[in-house]
């Protein structure tokens, strides 16, 4: 099984230096891209079926193709790699940033060439300090070798790349809040449309892509579309970094074909449930997705298949719920996080999430009422898609509304028994 993204990450905790990266084919994708027109590069990424790995799964080639060309809108264009990885349960980009920063840098230069961007930024989560160090050194190596800067490899294309350290908020992972933060403003999301591809950083055409997404790009260029499509088990291309946390025998992260079954990830790679624990459910793609249950164990972990069972692939990092963990407590923990991370800009999110947290806390403490369950339904509607500025609140309500659907009896037991039955 090929693992292009992770195969060459050193096992000793260090990162792949430029010479070692080049030895395993590094920067061949960039060399290939620079022989092609920007449109040909975009078409290749489109044909490869690369979908955004940040959570939403938007087609990468399509996103790039929506950027007006410099002929259409002259002046600076920008590319931003979103490394503000803060989705609960998600720790996949960290591995790529810390272990193979050149792969990301190469993907960024190719992406920048495709959209004709003069500047790009890695917007990095504050806590990722090893990644910062590796990235800064790798960027230095790339400049020294002529992969960055003026007239890259004699192609006439010039590009500057730098790292921006985020102040550390979940909302900065939302691309328009991220752009505001990068401009030095408060990290409030902007209304979309206009999408950043048209009006982003300082109002200029800007592409924001996730770290894992960009790390795929060099391989598409160097090894081709059919090879890339053959890596996956579904209609979209490539591999995926899948993670598992919770009461499993071997929590961790694995690069597997996109579309690997949930059962295989859980039972073979994560080693199944720890002794004495039963699988009860899981959030398949980070904290802001809907629970799936035992009846969905055979779902293929790809964007379309997970959507068909009522959830989202999200970041592909699974959080497992077991029979000895209180689902109300788990959701309370998540809603506490989301309420704290709301930027406070739009009323439904600012008011709705703390209210949700308060009701859940009362419920967990045995002070809940049956009417509260109805209020949760109302709050889910008020904070639903279209009623808020960004996806934070609708995403935050996904674990709660799906927990109420699949595990309603657990909520009712808290009310009837006036206590948490799991404590
Ligand atoms: P979205 O669906 O609004 O957009 C996804 C991407 O596609 C964006 O870049 C957007 O600009 C682009 N896009 C969508 N429609 C477009 C159009 N018509 N024209 C041009 N571009 C278009 O989703 P989002 O709000 O950006 O992201 C939500 C996702 O982020 C959720 O799935 C959540 O799980 C995930 N998330 C991940 C993390 C993390 O740490 N990885 C953190 C927070 C949220």
Coordinates of C-alpha atoms and ligand atoms in Angstrom, one line a residue:
X1 CA 0.0 0.0 0.0
X2 CA 1.5 3.3 -1.1
X3 CA 1.7 6.1 1.5
X4 CA 3.1 9.1 -0.5
X5 CA 2.5 11.7 2.2
X6 CA 4.0 9.9 5.2
X7 CA 6.4 7.2 3.8
X8 CA 9.5 9.3 4.1
X9 CA 8.9 10.9 7.5
X10 CA 11.8 10.0 9.7
X11 CA 10.9 7.6 12.5
X12 CA 13.2 9.2 15.0
X13 CA 11.1 12.4 15.4
X14 CA 13.3 14.5 13.1
X15 CA 12.1 16.0 9.8
X16 CA 13.0 15.2 6.2
X17 CA 15.8 17.6 5.2
X18 CA 16.0 19.0 1.7
X19 CA 18.7 16.5 0.5
X20 CA 16.8 13.5 1.7
X21 CA 13.5 14.9 0.3
X22 CA 15.1 15.4 -3.1
X23 CA 16.6 11.9 -2.9
X24 CA 13.0 10.4 -2.8
X25 CA 11.7 12.6 -5.6
X26 CA 11.1 15.9 -3.8
X27 CA 10.6 19.0 -6.0
X28 CA 10.1 16.9 -9.1
X29 CA 6.4 17.9 -9.0
X30 CA 7.4 21.5 -9.0
X31 CA 9.9 21.0 -11.9
X32 CA 7.0 19.3 -13.8
X33 CA 4.5 22.1 -13.0
X34 CA 6.9 24.8 -14.2
X35 CA 7.0 23.1 -17.6
X36 CA 3.2 23.4 -17.8
X37 CA 0.9 26.3 -18.1
X38 CA -1.0 27.3 -14.9
X39 CA -4.2 26.2 -16.4
X40 CA -2.7 22.8 -17.2
X41 CA -1.6 22.4 -13.6
X42 CA -5.2 23.3 -12.4
X43 CA -6.7 20.8 -14.8
X44 CA -4.4 18.1 -13.6
X45 CA -5.3 18.7 -10.0
X46 CA -9.0 18.7 -11.0
X47 CA -8.7 15.5 -12.9
X48 CA -6.9 13.8 -10.0
X49 CA -10.0 14.3 -7.8
X50 CA -8.2 16.0 -4.9
X51 CA -10.8 17.3 -2.4
X52 CA -9.9 19.7 0.5
X53 CA -8.7 17.8 3.5
X54 CA -9.5 20.6 6.0
X55 CA -13.1 19.3 6.6
X56 CA -15.4 20.6 3.9
X57 CA -14.0 18.5 1.0
X58 CA -14.3 21.2 -1.6
X59 CA -12.6 20.2 -4.9
X60 CA -9.2 21.8 -4.9
X61 CA -8.7 22.1 -8.7
X62 CA -12.2 23.7 -8.9
X63 CA -11.2 26.2 -6.1
X64 CA -8.0 27.1 -8.0
X65 CA -9.9 27.5 -11.3
X66 CA -12.3 30.1 -9.7
X67 CA -9.4 32.5 -9.0
X68 CA -9.5 35.3 -11.6
X69 CA -6.2 35.3 -13.6
X70 CA -3.9 38.3 -13.3
X71 CA -5.2 39.3 -16.8
X72 CA -8.7 39.5 -15.3
X73 CA -7.7 41.1 -12.0
X74 CA -4.1 42.5 -12.1
X75 CA -2.1 42.9 -8.9
X76 CA -1.2 40.5 -6.1
X77 CA -2.8 37.1 -5.7
X78 CA -2.2 35.1 -2.5
X79 CA -2.1 31.5 -1.3
X80 CA -2.5 30.6 2.3
X81 CA -1.9 27.2 3.9
X82 CA -4.2 26.8 6.8
X83 CA -2.2 25.2 9.6
X84 CA -4.5 26.4 12.4
X85 CA -5.4 22.8 13.2
X86 CA -7.8 23.1 16.2
X87 CA -10.7 20.8 15.3
X88 CA -11.3 18.7 18.4
X89 CA -9.7 15.3 18.0
X90 CA -7.7 16.4 15.0
X91 CA -3.9 16.0 14.9
X92 CA -3.1 15.1 11.3
X93 CA -1.6 18.2 9.8
X94 CA 0.8 18.3 12.7
X95 CA 2.5 15.1 11.5
X96 CA 3.0 16.5 8.0
X97 CA 4.2 19.9 9.3
X98 CA 6.7 18.4 11.7
X99 CA 7.9 15.5 9.6
X100 CA 7.9 16.6 6.0
X101 CA 7.7 20.5 5.7
X102 CA 9.3 20.5 2.2
X103 CA 6.3 18.5 0.8
X104 CA 4.0 21.3 2.0
X105 CA 6.3 24.0 0.7
X106 CA 6.5 22.3 -2.7
X107 CA 2.7 21.9 -2.8
X108 CA 2.4 25.6 -1.9
X109 CA 4.7 26.7 -4.7
X110 CA 2.9 24.6 -7.2
X111 CA -0.5 26.0 -6.0
X112 CA 0.9 29.5 -6.1
X113 CA 2.1 28.9 -9.7
X114 CA -1.3 27.6 -10.7
X115 CA -3.1 30.7 -9.4
X116 CA -0.2 33.0 -10.2
X117 CA 0.3 34.1 -6.6
X118 CA 3.4 36.2 -5.8
X119 CA 3.1 35.6 -2.0
X120 CA 2.1 32.8 0.2
X121 CA 1.8 32.3 4.0
X122 CA 1.6 29.3 6.3
X123 CA -0.9 30.3 9.0
X124 CA 0.3 28.2 11.8
X125 CA -1.3 27.3 15.1
X126 CA 0.5 28.9 18.0
X127 CA 1.1 25.7 19.8
X128 CA 2.9 23.9 16.9
X129 CA 6.3 25.1 17.9
X130 CA 8.2 22.1 16.5
X131 CA 6.4 22.6 13.2
X132 CA 7.4 26.2 13.2
X133 CA 11.1 25.4 13.7
X134 CA 11.1 22.7 11.0
X135 CA 9.1 24.9 8.6
X136 CA 11.4 28.0 9.1
X137 CA 14.5 25.9 8.5
X138 CA 13.0 24.1 5.5
X139 CA 11.9 27.5 3.9
X140 CA 15.5 28.7 4.3
X141 CA 16.7 25.5 2.6
X142 CA 14.2 26.0 -0.2
X143 CA 15.4 29.6 -0.8
X144 CA 19.0 28.6 -0.8
X145 CA 18.3 25.9 -3.4
X146 CA 16.4 28.3 -5.7
X147 CA 12.9 26.7 -5.2
X148 CA 11.7 30.0 -3.7
X149 CA 12.5 33.6 -4.5
X150 CA 13.2 35.2 -7.9
X151 CA 13.0 33.3 -11.1
X152 CA 12.4 29.8 -9.6
X153 CA 14.6 27.2 -11.5
X154 CA 14.9 29.7 -14.3
X155 CA 11.2 29.5 -15.1
X156 CA 10.5 33.3 -14.8
X157 CA 8.1 32.6 -11.9
X158 CA 9.0 34.2 -8.6
X159 CA 7.5 33.5 -5.3
X160 CA 7.9 34.5 -1.6
X161 CA 6.7 32.3 1.3
X162 CA 6.6 33.0 5.0
X163 CA 5.1 31.7 8.2
X164 CA 2.6 33.5 10.3
X165 CA 2.0 32.3 13.9
X166 CA -1.6 32.4 14.9
X167 CA -2.6 33.9 18.2
X168 CA -4.4 30.6 18.8
X169 CA -8.2 30.5 18.4
X170 CA -10.4 27.9 16.7
X171 CA -12.2 30.5 14.7
X172 CA -8.9 31.3 13.0
X173 CA -9.3 28.0 11.2
X174 CA -12.3 29.5 9.4
X175 CA -10.7 30.9 6.3
X176 CA -12.2 34.4 6.4
X177 CA -11.5 34.9 10.1
X178 CA -8.0 33.6 9.3
X179 CA -7.6 36.2 6.6
X180 CA -8.8 39.0 9.0
X181 CA -6.2 37.8 11.6
X182 CA -3.5 37.8 9.0
X183 CA -4.4 41.4 8.1
X184 CA -3.9 42.2 11.8
X185 CA -7.6 42.6 12.5
X186 CA -9.9 40.9 15.0
X187 CA -10.5 37.3 13.8
X188 CA -14.2 37.6 12.9
X189 CA -15.4 35.7 9.9
X190 CA -16.6 37.6 6.9
X191 CA -19.8 37.0 4.9
X192 CA -19.4 34.6 2.0
X193 CA -19.9 35.4 -0.9
X194 CA -17.7 37.0 -2.0
X195 CA -15.4 33.9 -1.5
X196 CA -11.7 34.5 -0.9
X197 CA -10.9 33.2 -4.3
X198 CA -12.3 36.5 -5.6
X199 CA -11.8 38.8 -2.5
X200 CA -9.6 37.5 0.2
X201 CA -6.4 38.8 1.8
X202 CA -6.6 42.7 1.6
X203 CA -9.4 42.2 -0.9
X204 CA -7.2 40.4 -3.3
X205 CA -7.8 36.9 -4.9
X206 CA -6.7 34.4 -2.3
X207 CA -6.8 30.6 -2.1
X208 CA -6.8 29.1 1.4
X209 CA -6.0 25.4 1.4
X210 CA -5.4 22.9 4.2
X211 CA -1.9 21.5 5.0
X212 CA -2.8 17.9 4.1
X213 CA -4.5 19.1 0.8
X214 CA -1.4 21.0 -0.3
X215 CA 0.9 18.1 0.7
X216 CA -0.9 15.9 -1.9
X217 CA -0.2 18.3 -4.8
X218 CA 3.5 17.5 -5.5
X219 CA 2.7 13.8 -5.9
X220 CA -0.1 14.5 -8.4
X221 CA 2.3 16.5 -10.5
X222 CA 5.2 14.1 -10.3
X223 CA 3.4 10.8 -10.6
X224 CA 0.3 11.7 -12.6
X225 CA -3.5 11.5 -12.4
X226 CA -4.0 7.8 -13.0
X227 CA -1.5 6.9 -10.3
X228 CA -3.1 9.3 -7.9
X229 CA -6.6 8.1 -8.6
X230 CA -5.5 4.5 -8.2
X231 CA -4.4 5.2 -4.6
X232 CA -8.0 5.6 -3.5
X233 CA -11.0 3.2 -3.1
X234 CA -13.6 5.7 -4.1
X235 CA -14.4 8.2 -6.9
X236 CA -12.2 10.9 -5.3
X237 CA -8.4 10.6 -5.5
X238 CA -5.6 9.9 -3.1
X239 CA -4.9 8.7 0.3
X240 CA -6.2 10.1 3.6
X241 CA -4.7 10.6 7.0
X242 CA -7.1 8.9 9.4
X243 CA -6.8 9.2 13.1
X244 CA -8.6 7.5 16.0
X245 CA -8.8 8.7 19.6
X246 CA -10.8 7.2 22.5
X247 CA -10.8 3.9 24.4
X248 CA -9.2 1.9 21.6
X249 CA -6.1 -0.3 22.0
X250 CA -3.9 1.7 19.7
X251 CA -5.0 5.3 19.3
X252 CA -3.0 6.9 16.4
X253 CA -2.9 8.2 12.8
X254 CA -2.5 6.2 9.6
X255 CA -2.2 7.1 5.9
X256 CA -4.7 4.8 4.1
X257 CA -6.5 4.8 0.8
X258 CA -9.3 7.3 0.7
X259 CA -12.5 5.3 1.2
X260 CA -11.0 2.7 3.6
X261 CA -13.9 1.3 5.7
X262 CA -14.5 2.7 9.2
X263 CA -14.4 -0.9 10.5
X264 CA -10.9 -1.4 9.1
X265 CA -9.6 1.8 10.6
X266 CA -11.1 1.0 14.0
X267 CA -10.5 -2.8 14.2
X268 CA -7.2 -3.3 12.3
X269 CA -5.3 0.0 12.7
X270 CA -6.6 1.2 16.0
X271 CA -6.6 -2.4 17.3
X272 CA -10.3 -2.4 18.3
X273 CA -11.8 -1.4 21.6
X274 CA -9.8 -1.7 24.8
X275 CA -10.7 -4.8 26.9
X276 CA -13.8 -4.1 28.9
X277 CA -15.1 -1.3 26.6
X278 CA -17.8 -1.6 24.0
X279 CA -18.1 0.6 20.9
X280 CA -21.1 2.8 21.2
X281 CA -20.6 5.5 18.5
X282 CA -18.1 7.8 17.0
X283 CA -17.7 11.3 15.6
X284 CA -16.0 10.4 12.3
X285 CA -14.3 13.6 11.4
X286 CA -13.5 15.7 14.4
X287 CA -15.7 17.3 17.1
X288 CA -18.0 19.1 14.7
X289 CA -19.5 16.1 13.0
X290 CA -22.6 13.9 13.6
X291 CA -22.3 10.7 15.6
X292 CA -22.4 7.5 13.7
X293 CA -23.3 4.2 15.4
X294 CA -22.6 0.5 15.3
X295 CA -24.9 0.1 12.3
X296 CA -22.6 2.3 10.3
X297 CA -19.4 0.4 11.0
X298 CA -19.0 -0.7 7.4
X299 CA -19.2 2.8 5.9
X300 CA -16.4 3.8 3.6
X301 CA -14.6 6.8 5.0
X302 CA -14.9 9.1 2.1
X303 CA -16.8 12.4 1.7
X304 CA -19.8 11.0 -0.2
X305 CA -20.3 7.8 1.7
X306 CA -20.1 9.3 5.2
X307 CA -22.6 12.0 4.1
X308 CA -25.0 9.2 3.0
X309 CA -25.1 7.9 6.6
X310 CA -26.0 11.3 7.9
X311 CA -22.6 12.6 9.0
X312 CA -19.5 14.2 7.4
X313 CA -16.0 12.9 6.8
X314 CA -14.7 16.2 8.2
X315 CA -11.0 15.9 9.0
X316 CA -11.1 12.1 9.0
X317 CA -10.0 11.9 12.6
X318 CA -12.4 9.7 14.5
X319 CA -13.4 10.2 18.1
X320 CA -14.7 7.0 19.6
X321 CA -17.5 6.9 22.2
X322 CA -17.6 3.8 24.4
X323 CA -20.2 2.4 26.7
X324 CA -18.5 3.6 29.9
X325 CA -18.3 7.2 28.9
X326 CA -21.3 9.5 29.4
X327 CA -22.4 10.9 26.0
X328 CA -23.9 14.0 27.8
X329 CA -20.6 14.7 29.4
X330 CA -18.8 14.2 26.1
X331 CA -21.1 16.6 24.3
X332 CA -20.9 19.1 27.2
X333 CA -17.1 19.0 26.9
X334 CA -17.4 19.8 23.2
X335 CA -20.0 22.5 23.6
X336 CA -17.8 24.1 26.3
X337 CA -15.0 24.3 23.8
X338 CA -17.2 25.7 21.0
X339 CA -18.9 28.3 23.2
X340 CA -15.4 29.4 24.4
X341 CA -14.1 29.6 20.8
X342 CA -17.1 31.5 19.3
X343 CA -15.9 34.9 18.1
X344 CA -19.1 36.5 19.4
X345 CA -19.8 38.3 16.1
X346 CA -23.2 36.9 15.3
X347 CA -26.0 36.6 17.9
X348 CA -27.1 33.0 17.4
X349 CA -23.6 31.7 18.0
X350 CA -22.6 34.1 20.8
X351 CA -25.8 33.6 22.8
X352 CA -26.8 30.1 21.6
X353 CA -23.7 28.2 22.4
X354 CA -23.3 29.3 26.1
X355 CA -27.0 28.6 26.6
X356 CA -26.5 25.1 25.1
X357 CA -23.5 24.6 27.4
X358 CA -25.5 25.8 30.5
X359 CA -28.4 23.4 29.8
X360 CA -26.1 20.5 29.2
X361 CA -24.2 21.2 32.5
X362 CA -27.5 21.3 34.4
X363 CA -28.5 18.0 32.7
X364 CA -25.2 16.4 33.6
X365 CA -25.6 17.5 37.2
X366 CA -29.1 15.9 37.4
X367 CA -30.9 19.2 37.2
X368 CA -32.3 18.9 33.7
X369 CA -35.9 18.9 32.6
X370 CA -37.7 17.2 29.6
X371 CA -38.4 20.7 28.2
X372 CA -34.7 21.1 27.8
X373 CA -34.6 18.5 25.1
X374 CA -37.1 20.5 23.1
X375 CA -34.9 23.6 23.7
X376 CA -31.9 21.8 22.3
X377 CA -33.9 21.1 19.1
X378 CA -34.9 24.8 18.9
X379 CA -31.3 25.9 19.5
X380 CA -30.1 23.5 16.8
X381 CA -32.5 25.2 14.3
X382 CA -31.6 28.7 15.4
X383 CA -27.9 28.0 14.9
X384 CA -28.5 26.0 11.8
X385 CA -26.8 26.6 8.4
X386 CA -27.7 30.0 7.0
X387 CA -28.6 31.5 10.4
X388 CA -25.0 32.2 11.4
X389 CA -22.1 34.0 9.9
X390 CA -19.9 30.9 9.6
X391 CA -19.9 27.1 10.1
X392 CA -18.8 27.2 13.8
X393 CA -22.2 27.1 15.4
X394 CA -23.9 24.7 12.9
X395 CA -20.8 22.4 13.3
X396 CA -20.9 22.7 17.1
X397 CA -24.6 21.5 17.1
X398 CA -23.9 18.5 15.0
X399 CA -22.6 16.2 17.9
X400 CA -25.5 17.4 20.1
X401 CA -28.3 16.9 17.7
X402 CA -27.0 13.5 16.5
X403 CA -26.4 12.4 20.2
X404 CA -30.1 13.3 20.8
X405 CA -31.1 11.2 17.8
X406 CA -29.0 8.1 18.6
X407 CA -28.7 8.2 22.4
X408 CA -31.8 10.1 23.5
X409 CA -32.5 7.5 26.3
X410 CA -29.2 8.5 27.9
X411 CA -30.3 12.1 28.1
X412 CA -33.7 11.1 29.5
X413 CA -32.0 8.9 32.2
X414 CA -30.2 12.0 33.5
X415 CA -33.5 13.7 33.8
X416 CA -35.4 10.8 35.4
X417 CA -32.6 9.7 37.8
X418 CA -31.6 13.3 38.7
X419 CA -28.0 12.4 38.3
X420 CA -25.4 11.2 35.8
X421 CA -25.8 7.4 35.6
X422 CA -22.2 7.1 34.4
X423 CA -20.7 8.7 37.6
Ligands
LIG1 P1 -17.3 25.8 3.1 O1 -18.0 24.6 2.6 O2 -18.0 27.1 3.3 O3 -16.0 26.1 2.2 C1 -15.0 25.2 1.9 C2 -14.0 25.8 0.9 O4 -14.6 25.9 -0.4 C3 -13.6 27.2 1.3 O5 -12.3 27.4 1.0 C4 -14.5 28.1 0.4 O6 -14.0 29.4 0.2 C5 -14.6 27.2 -0.8 N1 -15.9 27.5 -1.5 C6 -17.1 27.0 -1.2 N2 -18.0 27.4 -2.1 C7 -17.4 28.2 -3.0 C8 -17.8 28.9 -4.1 N3 -19.0 28.9 -4.6 N4 -16.8 29.6 -4.8 C9 -15.5 29.6 -4.4 N5 -15.1 28.9 -3.3 C10 -16.0 28.2 -2.6 O7 -16.6 25.3 4.5 P2 -15.7 26.1 5.6 O8 -16.6 26.9 6.4 O9 -14.6 26.8 4.9 O10 -15.2 24.9 6.4 C11 -16.0 24.2 7.3 C12 -15.2 22.9 7.6 O11 -14.0 23.2 8.3 C13 -16.0 21.9 8.5 O12 -16.1 20.7 7.8 C14 -15.1 21.7 9.7 O13 -15.0 20.4 10.1 C15 -13.8 22.2 9.2 N6 -12.9 22.7 10.3 C16 -11.6 22.1 10.3 C17 -10.7 22.5 11.3 C18 -9.4 21.9 11.4 O14 -8.7 22.1 12.4 N7 -8.9 21.2 10.3 C19 -11.1 23.6 12.2 C20 -12.3 24.1 12.1 C21 -13.2 23.7 11.1

